[in-house]
Short mmCIF file of C-alpha atoms in Angstrom, two decimals:
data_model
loop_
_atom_site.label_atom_id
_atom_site.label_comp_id
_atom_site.label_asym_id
_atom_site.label_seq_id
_atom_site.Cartn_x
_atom_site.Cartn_y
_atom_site.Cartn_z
CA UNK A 19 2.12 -59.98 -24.18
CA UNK A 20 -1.50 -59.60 -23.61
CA UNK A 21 -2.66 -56.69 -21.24
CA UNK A 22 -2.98 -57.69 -17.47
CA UNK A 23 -2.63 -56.34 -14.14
CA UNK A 24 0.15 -57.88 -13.69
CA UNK A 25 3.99 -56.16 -11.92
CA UNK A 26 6.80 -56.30 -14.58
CA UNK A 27 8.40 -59.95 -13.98
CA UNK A 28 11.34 -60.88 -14.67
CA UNK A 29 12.72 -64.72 -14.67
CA UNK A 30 16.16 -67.03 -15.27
CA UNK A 31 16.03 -70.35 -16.29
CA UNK A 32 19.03 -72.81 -16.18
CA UNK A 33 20.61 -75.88 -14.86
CA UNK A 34 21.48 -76.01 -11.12
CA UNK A 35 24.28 -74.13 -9.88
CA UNK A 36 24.64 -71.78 -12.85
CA UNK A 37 24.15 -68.32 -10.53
CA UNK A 38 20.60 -67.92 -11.40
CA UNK A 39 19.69 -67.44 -7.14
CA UNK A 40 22.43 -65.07 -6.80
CA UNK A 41 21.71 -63.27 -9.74
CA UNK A 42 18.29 -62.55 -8.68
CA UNK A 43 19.46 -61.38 -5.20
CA UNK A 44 21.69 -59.17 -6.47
CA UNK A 45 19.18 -57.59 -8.99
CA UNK A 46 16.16 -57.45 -5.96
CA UNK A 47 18.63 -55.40 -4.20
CA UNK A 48 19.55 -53.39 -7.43
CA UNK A 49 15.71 -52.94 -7.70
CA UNK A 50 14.76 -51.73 -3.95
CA UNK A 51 17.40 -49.44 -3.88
CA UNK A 52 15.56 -47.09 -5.70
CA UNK A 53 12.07 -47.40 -3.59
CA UNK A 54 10.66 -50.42 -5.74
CA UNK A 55 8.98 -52.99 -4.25
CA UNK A 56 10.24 -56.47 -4.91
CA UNK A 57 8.84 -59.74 -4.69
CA UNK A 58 10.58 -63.03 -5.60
CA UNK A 59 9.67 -66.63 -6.53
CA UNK A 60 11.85 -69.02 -5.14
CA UNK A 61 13.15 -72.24 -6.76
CA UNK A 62 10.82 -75.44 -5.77
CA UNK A 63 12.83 -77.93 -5.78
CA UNK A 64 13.89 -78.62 -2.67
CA UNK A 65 9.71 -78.23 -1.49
CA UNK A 66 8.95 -80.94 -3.76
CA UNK A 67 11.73 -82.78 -1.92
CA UNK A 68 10.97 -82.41 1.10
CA UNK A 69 7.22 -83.17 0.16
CA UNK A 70 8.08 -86.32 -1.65
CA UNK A 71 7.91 -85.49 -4.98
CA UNK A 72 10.64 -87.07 -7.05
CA UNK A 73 13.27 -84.65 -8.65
CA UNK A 74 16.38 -83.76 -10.67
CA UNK A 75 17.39 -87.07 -12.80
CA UNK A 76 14.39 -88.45 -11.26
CA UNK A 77 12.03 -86.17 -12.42
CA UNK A 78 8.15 -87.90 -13.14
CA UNK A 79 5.52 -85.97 -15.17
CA UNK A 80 3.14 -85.82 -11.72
CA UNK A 81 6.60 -83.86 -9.75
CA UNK A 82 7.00 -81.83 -12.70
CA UNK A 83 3.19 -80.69 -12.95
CA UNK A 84 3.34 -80.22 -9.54
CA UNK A 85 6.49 -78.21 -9.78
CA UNK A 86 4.64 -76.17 -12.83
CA UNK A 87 1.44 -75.46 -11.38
CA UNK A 88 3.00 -74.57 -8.02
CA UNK A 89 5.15 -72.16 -9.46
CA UNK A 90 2.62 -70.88 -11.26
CA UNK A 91 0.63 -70.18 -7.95
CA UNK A 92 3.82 -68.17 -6.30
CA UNK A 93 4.10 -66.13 -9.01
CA UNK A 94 0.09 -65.17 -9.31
CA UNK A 95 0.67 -64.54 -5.26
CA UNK A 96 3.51 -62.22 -5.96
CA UNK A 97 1.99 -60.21 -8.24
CA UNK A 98 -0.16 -58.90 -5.23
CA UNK A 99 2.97 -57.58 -3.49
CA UNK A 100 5.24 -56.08 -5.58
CA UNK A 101 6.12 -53.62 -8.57
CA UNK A 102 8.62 -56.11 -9.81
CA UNK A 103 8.35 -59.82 -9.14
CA UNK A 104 11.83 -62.00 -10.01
CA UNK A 105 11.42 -65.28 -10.57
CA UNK A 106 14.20 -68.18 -9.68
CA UNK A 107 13.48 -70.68 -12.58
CA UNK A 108 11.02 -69.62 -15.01
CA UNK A 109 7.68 -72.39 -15.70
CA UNK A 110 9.34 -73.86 -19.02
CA UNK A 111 12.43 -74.59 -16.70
CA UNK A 112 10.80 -77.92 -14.99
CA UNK A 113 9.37 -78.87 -18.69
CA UNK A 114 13.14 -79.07 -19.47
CA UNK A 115 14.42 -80.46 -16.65
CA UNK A 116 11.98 -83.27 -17.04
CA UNK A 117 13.17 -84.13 -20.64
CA UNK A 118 16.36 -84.62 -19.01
CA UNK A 119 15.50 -86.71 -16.78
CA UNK A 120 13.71 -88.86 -19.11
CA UNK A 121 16.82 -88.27 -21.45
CA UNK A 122 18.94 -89.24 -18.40
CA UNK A 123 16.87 -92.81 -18.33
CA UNK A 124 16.45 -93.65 -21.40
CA UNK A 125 12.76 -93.56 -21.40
CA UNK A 126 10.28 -92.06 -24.02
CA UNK A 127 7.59 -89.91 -22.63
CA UNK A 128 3.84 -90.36 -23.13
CA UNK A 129 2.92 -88.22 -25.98
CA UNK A 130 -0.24 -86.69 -24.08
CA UNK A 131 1.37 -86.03 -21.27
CA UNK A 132 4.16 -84.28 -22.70
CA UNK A 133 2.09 -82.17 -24.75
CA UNK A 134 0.28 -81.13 -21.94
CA UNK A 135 3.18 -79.53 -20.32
CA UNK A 136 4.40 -78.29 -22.73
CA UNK A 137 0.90 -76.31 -23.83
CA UNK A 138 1.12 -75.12 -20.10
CA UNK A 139 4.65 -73.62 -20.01
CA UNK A 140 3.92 -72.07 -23.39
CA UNK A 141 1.04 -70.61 -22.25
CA UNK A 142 1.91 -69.14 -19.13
CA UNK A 143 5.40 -67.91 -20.41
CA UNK A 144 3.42 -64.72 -21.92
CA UNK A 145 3.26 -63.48 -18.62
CA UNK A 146 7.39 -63.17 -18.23
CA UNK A 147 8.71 -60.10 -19.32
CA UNK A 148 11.84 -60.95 -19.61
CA UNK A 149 14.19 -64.34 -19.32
CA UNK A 150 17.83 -64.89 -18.87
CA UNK A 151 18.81 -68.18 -19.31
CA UNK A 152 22.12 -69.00 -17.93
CA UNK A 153 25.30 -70.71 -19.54
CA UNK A 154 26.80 -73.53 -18.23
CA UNK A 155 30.86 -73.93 -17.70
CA UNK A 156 31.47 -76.95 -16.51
CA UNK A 157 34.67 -75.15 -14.42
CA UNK A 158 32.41 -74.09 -12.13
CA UNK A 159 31.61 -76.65 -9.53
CA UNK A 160 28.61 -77.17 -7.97
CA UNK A 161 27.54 -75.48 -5.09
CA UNK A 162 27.43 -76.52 -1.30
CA UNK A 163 25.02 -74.10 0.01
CA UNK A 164 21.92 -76.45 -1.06
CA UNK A 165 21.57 -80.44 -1.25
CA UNK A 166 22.32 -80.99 -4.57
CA UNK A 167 22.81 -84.13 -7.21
CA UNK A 168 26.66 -84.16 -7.73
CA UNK A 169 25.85 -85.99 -11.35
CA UNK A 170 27.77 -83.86 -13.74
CA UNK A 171 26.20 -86.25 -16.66
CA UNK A 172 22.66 -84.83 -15.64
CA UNK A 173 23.95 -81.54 -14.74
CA UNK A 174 24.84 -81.32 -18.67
CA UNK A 175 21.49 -82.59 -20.10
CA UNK A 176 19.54 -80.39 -17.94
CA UNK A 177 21.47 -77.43 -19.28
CA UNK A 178 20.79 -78.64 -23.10
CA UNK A 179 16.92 -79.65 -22.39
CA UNK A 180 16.38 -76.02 -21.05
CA UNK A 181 17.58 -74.04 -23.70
CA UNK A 182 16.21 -76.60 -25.91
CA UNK A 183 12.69 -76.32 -24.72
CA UNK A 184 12.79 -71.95 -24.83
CA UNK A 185 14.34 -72.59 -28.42
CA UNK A 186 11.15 -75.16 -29.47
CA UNK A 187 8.53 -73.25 -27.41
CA UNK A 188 9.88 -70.39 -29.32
CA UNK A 189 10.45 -68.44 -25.41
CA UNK A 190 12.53 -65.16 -26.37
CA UNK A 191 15.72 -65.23 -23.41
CA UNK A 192 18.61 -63.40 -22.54
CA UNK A 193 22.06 -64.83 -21.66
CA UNK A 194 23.47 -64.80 -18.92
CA UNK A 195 27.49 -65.85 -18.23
CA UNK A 196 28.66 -66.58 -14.94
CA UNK A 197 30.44 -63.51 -15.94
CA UNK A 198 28.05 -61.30 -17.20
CA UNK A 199 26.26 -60.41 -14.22
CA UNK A 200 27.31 -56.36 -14.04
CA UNK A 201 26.14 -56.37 -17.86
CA UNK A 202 22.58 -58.28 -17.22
CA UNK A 203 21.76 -56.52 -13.92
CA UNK A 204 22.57 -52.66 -15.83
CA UNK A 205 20.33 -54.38 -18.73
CA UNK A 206 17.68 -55.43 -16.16
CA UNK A 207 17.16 -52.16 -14.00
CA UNK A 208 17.30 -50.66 -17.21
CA UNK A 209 14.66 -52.55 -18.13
CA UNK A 210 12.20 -52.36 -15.19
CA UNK A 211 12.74 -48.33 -16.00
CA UNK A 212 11.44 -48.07 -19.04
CA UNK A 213 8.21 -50.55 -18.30
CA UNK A 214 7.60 -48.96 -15.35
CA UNK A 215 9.06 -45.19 -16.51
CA UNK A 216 10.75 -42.79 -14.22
CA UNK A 217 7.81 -41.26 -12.78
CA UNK A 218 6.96 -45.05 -11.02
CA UNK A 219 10.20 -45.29 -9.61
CA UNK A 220 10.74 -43.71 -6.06
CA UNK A 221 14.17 -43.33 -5.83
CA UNK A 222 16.53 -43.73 -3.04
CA UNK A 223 15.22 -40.92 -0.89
CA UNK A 224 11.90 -42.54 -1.04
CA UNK A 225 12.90 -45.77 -0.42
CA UNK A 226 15.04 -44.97 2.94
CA UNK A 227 12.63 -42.43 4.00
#
């Protein structure tokens, strides 16, 4: 990773309702426990909804550009408040996301375009320190806390597309299980420690003084 100014960030990628939002909460909490100072990146989907912008198995290349370079934007804003910034789906994410769509559809995607994207998620990914990307079981049901698309189908491709793009973008990542979040969280703090180093970290006393 090339030397910038930059907090340590940390980032999950998946498909939706995998535990990548409640991973993250638990971790921030993990993380300001001992007096650091979190900021997080929250998922844009339901933004781009709410703006218009076409998503899940309906995903365009102008809502997932949008999606990209929006995210992108969050996370350069975060940077300016926090020690560690945590980041609900990482930029490759909406590049895979996308292919399912298309997948979904039974389109092909303009070559250009695609390549495009995909320059821009590989390009930006130097900046994430680390990635989990979470495994699907298809047990789980979706959740009901958010609006969400109740195709399993899609659910499935999504899940595929995203590992598939970290795999072809060559995008080091973690796993994470819907039960292996004890395990990733001691693996993340652990982490943060040792970029940051002990002397960086406050420490409870700090942090509720």
């Amino acid at each position: 990773m090339n030397s910038l100014d930059q907090p340590v960030t940390i980032a999950v990628v998946g498909t939706h309702s995998t535990g990548k939002s409640t991973f993250l909460a638990r971790l921030a909490h993990e993380l300001r426990r001992t007096g650091l100072q979190v900021s997080t990146v929250a998922d844009l989907g339901e933004q781009a909804q709410r703006l218009g912008l076409p998503i899940l198995w309906n995903h365009t290349w102008t809502s997932t550009l949008w999606i990209m370079t929006r995210g992108i934007s969050n996370e350069l804003e975060a940077w300016l408040h926090g020690d560690v910034v945590l980041v609900d789906r990482a930029v490759p994410d909406a590049l895979g996301y996308y292919r399912a769509a298309l997948d979904y559809r039974g389109e092909t995607p303009d070559q250009e375009g695609r390549a495009y994207l995909e320059t821009l998620a590989r390009a930006h990914s130097d900046r994430y320190h680390l990635v989990f990307r979470t495994q699907l079981d298809p047990n789980i049901p979706l959740g009901t806390n958010k609006s969400r698309d109740g195709n399993q189908q899609f659910r499935t491709l999504a899940d595929y597309h995203v590992g598939a793009v970290m795999t072809e973008l060559a995008l080091p990542w973690l796993p994470l299980a819907a039960d292996g979040h004890e395990a990733a969280l001691a693996l993340a703090t652990d982490f943060v420690a040792e970029q940051l180093g002990d002397d960086a970290i406050p420490g409870p006393a700090s942090a509720t003084a």
